[in-house]
GROMACS .gro file of C-alpha atoms in nm:
model
  186
    1MET     CA    1   9.747  10.356  11.978
    2GLY     CA    2   9.980  10.124  11.795
    3GLN     CA    3  10.156  10.118  11.471
    4SER     CA    4   9.867   9.919  11.305
    5GLU     CA    5   9.605  10.141  11.445
    6LEU     CA    6   9.805  10.465  11.339
    7VAL     CA    7   9.810  10.315  10.993
    8ILE     CA    8   9.455  10.273  10.987
    9TYR     CA    9   9.367  10.616  11.125
   10ALA     CA   10   9.605  10.762  10.875
   11THR     CA   11   9.493  10.592  10.566
   12GLU     CA   12   9.118  10.638  10.653
   13LEU     CA   13   9.184  11.006  10.703
   14LEU     CA   14   9.321  11.034  10.366
   15GLU     CA   15   9.047  10.829  10.192
   16SER     CA   16   8.786  11.061  10.382
   17LEU     CA   17   8.985  11.359  10.222
   18ASN     CA   18   8.994  11.199   9.889
   19VAL     CA   19   9.371  11.217   9.879
   20LYS     CA   20   9.561  10.979   9.679
   21TYR     CA   21   9.836  10.796   9.892
   22MET     CA   22  10.043  10.489   9.890
   23LEU     CA   23  10.236  10.336  10.188
   24VAL     CA   24  10.578  10.298  10.080
   25GLY     CA   25  10.912  10.204  10.278
   26SER     CA   26  10.925   9.938  10.542
   27ILE     CA   27  10.559   9.897  10.615
   28ALA     CA   28  10.508   9.839  10.232
   29SER     CA   29  10.793   9.605  10.175
   30MET     CA   30  10.665   9.407  10.494
   31ALA     CA   31  10.344   9.339  10.253
   32TYR     CA   32  10.569   9.162  10.034
   33GLY     CA   33  10.874   9.055  10.244
   34GLU     CA   34  10.928   8.988  10.593
   35SER     CA   35  10.814   9.192  10.914
   36ARG     CA   36  11.077   9.395  11.089
   37PHE     CA   37  11.041   9.638  11.367
   38THR     CA   38  11.013  10.030  11.270
   39LEU     CA   39  10.862  10.321  11.403
   40ASP     CA   40  10.817  10.505  11.087
   41ILE     CA   41  10.526  10.487  10.867
   42ASP     CA   42  10.609  10.640  10.510
   43ILE     CA   43  10.315  10.747  10.319
   44VAL     CA   44  10.336  10.905   9.952
   45VAL     CA   45  10.056  11.154   9.900
   46ASP     CA   46   9.943  11.365   9.612
   47LEU     CA   47   9.824  11.647   9.846
   48PRO     CA   48   9.680  11.957   9.684
   49PRO     CA   49   9.762  12.274   9.877
   50SER     CA   50   9.379  12.318   9.954
   51LEU     CA   51   9.385  12.002  10.170
   52VAL     CA   52   9.689  12.074  10.393
   53LYS     CA   53   9.521  12.238  10.675
   54ALA     CA   54   9.260  11.949  10.690
   55LEU     CA   55   9.515  11.662  10.697
   56CYS     CA   56   9.688  11.864  10.988
   57ALA     CA   57   9.381  11.905  11.172
   58GLY     CA   58   9.335  11.523  11.139
   59PHE     CA   59   9.604  11.493  11.393
   60PRO     CA   60   9.502  11.729  11.666
   61ASP     CA   61   9.706  11.810  11.985
   62PRO     CA   62   9.820  11.687  12.218
   63ASP     CA   63   9.788  11.323  12.082
   64TYR     CA   64   9.996  11.418  11.772
   65TYR     CA   65  10.264  11.690  11.678
   66VAL     CA   66  10.250  11.807  11.339
   67SER     CA   67  10.364  12.145  11.193
   68LEU     CA   68  10.148  12.321  10.945
   69PRO     CA   69  10.393  12.562  10.814
   70ALA     CA   70  10.619  12.262  10.746
   71ALA     CA   71  10.359  12.053  10.586
   72GLU     CA   72  10.262  12.378  10.350
   73ASP     CA   73  10.625  12.420  10.283
   74ALA     CA   74  10.650  12.038  10.187
   75VAL     CA   75  10.376  12.065   9.949
   76ARG     CA   76  10.499  12.374   9.772
   77ARG     CA   77  10.852  12.219   9.731
   78ARG     CA   78  10.731  11.855   9.682
   79GLY     CA   79  10.928  11.729  10.000
   80GLN     CA   80  10.829  11.568  10.317
   81PHE     CA   81  10.685  11.648  10.650
   82ASN     CA   82  10.588  11.445  10.941
   83VAL     CA   83  10.360  11.379  11.233
   84ILE     CA   84  10.456  11.248  11.558
   85GLN     CA   85  10.264  11.058  11.816
   86PRO     CA   86  10.478  11.144  12.147
   87LYS     CA   87  10.288  10.913  12.362
   88SER     CA   88  10.416  10.604  12.149
   89GLY     CA   89  10.724  10.751  11.953
   90LEU     CA   90  10.568  10.661  11.628
   91LYS     CA   91  10.610  10.874  11.315
   92ILE     CA   92  10.428  10.906  10.995
   93ASP     CA   93  10.650  11.078  10.699
   94PHE     CA   94  10.435  11.208  10.457
   95MET     CA   95  10.623  11.250  10.127
   96VAL     CA   96  10.464  11.459   9.868
   97ALA     CA   97  10.477  11.264   9.535
   98ARG     CA   98  10.771  11.334   9.328
   99ASP     CA   99  10.703  11.544   9.002
  100THR     CA  100  10.923  11.316   8.819
  101GLU     CA  101  10.825  11.053   8.546
  102TRP     CA  102  10.870  10.794   8.807
  103GLY     CA  103  10.750  10.963   9.089
  104LEU     CA  104  10.401  11.016   8.888
  105HIS     CA  105  10.403  10.691   8.711
  106GLN     CA  106  10.428  10.494   9.085
  107LEU     CA  107  10.132  10.640   9.198
  108THR     CA  108   9.916  10.518   8.884
  109ARG     CA  109   9.983  10.157   8.960
  110ARG     CA  110   9.950  10.161   9.333
  111ILE     CA  111   9.807   9.838   9.481
  112GLN     CA  112   9.527   9.807   9.721
  113VAL     CA  113   9.620   9.547   9.982
  114GLN     CA  114   9.491   9.404  10.296
  115LEU     CA  115   9.676   9.592  10.555
  116VAL     CA  116   9.554   9.414  10.881
  117PRO     CA  117   9.226   9.229  10.920
  118ASP     CA  118   8.924   9.396  10.769
  119HIS     CA  119   9.134   9.691  10.669
  120TRP     CA  120   9.250   9.750  10.317
  121GLY     CA  121   9.464  10.060  10.177
  122TYR     CA  122   9.708  10.129   9.916
  123THR     CA  123  10.077  10.032   9.877
  124ALA     CA  124  10.326  10.097   9.614
  125ALA     CA  125  10.375   9.836   9.352
  126PRO     CA  126  10.626   9.594   9.464
  127GLU     CA  127  10.854   9.707   9.190
  128ASP     CA  128  10.825  10.056   9.310
  129ILE     CA  129  10.884   9.983   9.681
  130ILE     CA  130  11.208   9.810   9.536
  131ILE     CA  131  11.312  10.112   9.325
  132GLY     CA  132  11.254  10.349   9.633
  133LYS     CA  133  11.463  10.130   9.848
  134LEU     CA  134  11.724  10.133   9.589
  135LEU     CA  135  11.718  10.510   9.574
  136TYR     CA  136  11.734  10.543   9.943
  137TYR     CA  137  12.026  10.295   9.964
  138ALA     CA  138  12.221  10.506   9.718
  139GLU     CA  139  12.158  10.803   9.925
  140GLY     CA  140  12.265  10.668  10.239
  141GLY     CA  141  12.397  10.337  10.246
  142SER     CA  142  12.156  10.189  10.517
  143GLU     CA  143  12.176   9.785  10.464
  144LYS     CA  144  11.801   9.783  10.600
  145HIS     CA  145  11.712   9.858  10.242
  146ILE     CA  146  11.911   9.592  10.063
  147ARG     CA  147  11.771   9.344  10.340
  148ASP     CA  148  11.413   9.436  10.261
  149ILE     CA  149  11.462   9.411   9.890
  150VAL     CA  150  11.625   9.053   9.942
  151ALA     CA  151  11.340   8.943  10.148
  152MET     CA  152  11.098   9.064   9.897
  153LEU     CA  153  11.263   8.880   9.620
  154LYS     CA  154  11.264   8.548   9.830
  155ILE     CA  155  10.917   8.574   9.947
  156SER     CA  156  10.704   8.746   9.649
  157ASP     CA  157  10.948   8.700   9.366
  158SER     CA  158  10.679   8.578   9.141
  159LEU     CA  159  10.454   8.901   9.185
  160ILE     CA  160  10.766   9.134   9.100
  161ASP     CA  161  10.855   9.192   8.739
  162ARG     CA  162  11.247   9.212   8.764
  163ASP     CA  163  11.268   9.343   8.383
  164ASP     CA  164  11.046   9.675   8.497
  165VAL     CA  165  11.275   9.715   8.815
  166THR     CA  166  11.581   9.695   8.585
  167MET     CA  167  11.442   9.942   8.348
  168TRP     CA  168  11.373  10.197   8.616
  169ALA     CA  169  11.695  10.106   8.792
  170GLU     CA  170  11.859  10.212   8.451
  171LYS     CA  171  11.675  10.515   8.418
  172LEU     CA  172  11.743  10.620   8.792
  173SER     CA  173  12.110  10.523   8.805
  174VAL     CA  174  12.080  10.239   9.069
  175ASN     CA  175  12.109   9.957   8.827
  176GLU     CA  176  12.465   9.880   8.958
  177ILE     CA  177  12.323   9.831   9.310
  178TRP     CA  178  12.006   9.613   9.169
  179GLN     CA  179  12.230   9.380   8.969
  180GLU     CA  180  12.455   9.312   9.285
  181ILE     CA  181  12.133   9.240   9.483
  182LEU     CA  182  12.025   9.006   9.201
  183ARG     CA  183  12.363   8.833   9.193
  184LYS     CA  184  12.327   8.757   9.579
  185VAL     CA  185  11.967   8.650   9.556
  186ASN     CA  186  12.048   8.398   9.260
   0.00000   0.00000   0.00000
């Protein structure tokens, strides 16, 4: 199973469980920017404790590795857990939606997009993808996040509300990084 098939499998499983989700990170930024190689699939979920076991059961041994205790702990503390497909090395990072103003807001404005031919799924709004990448850059300094943002602005600028990004960047203390990116792009 390749990355596209794993994305389809995961999103169909989430939809069958009626779990609100959205793809974020590199997979989502590719919908608005440039494709790049990644082994990670990042998915924000609004996962109730009652569905953790069912979600984990959807990724059975030996095709996948997932720790039910780690998933339950992630839901309790609103953190993250992962599912690994050992054969391919692909990994899904399930991130429980943050219990913050921005965390809750971004789920309300997720967008349904065509992920691959004949399959639709939800991604974060482009503004929220940018904010997420700004936050990850601030935490770890990886230039890949800046490259993804720049590509999104070059390819899909007309779809991006820069004022909205600026407002959230100010609220989340990443506006200095955002303004530097805008200077580079402009």
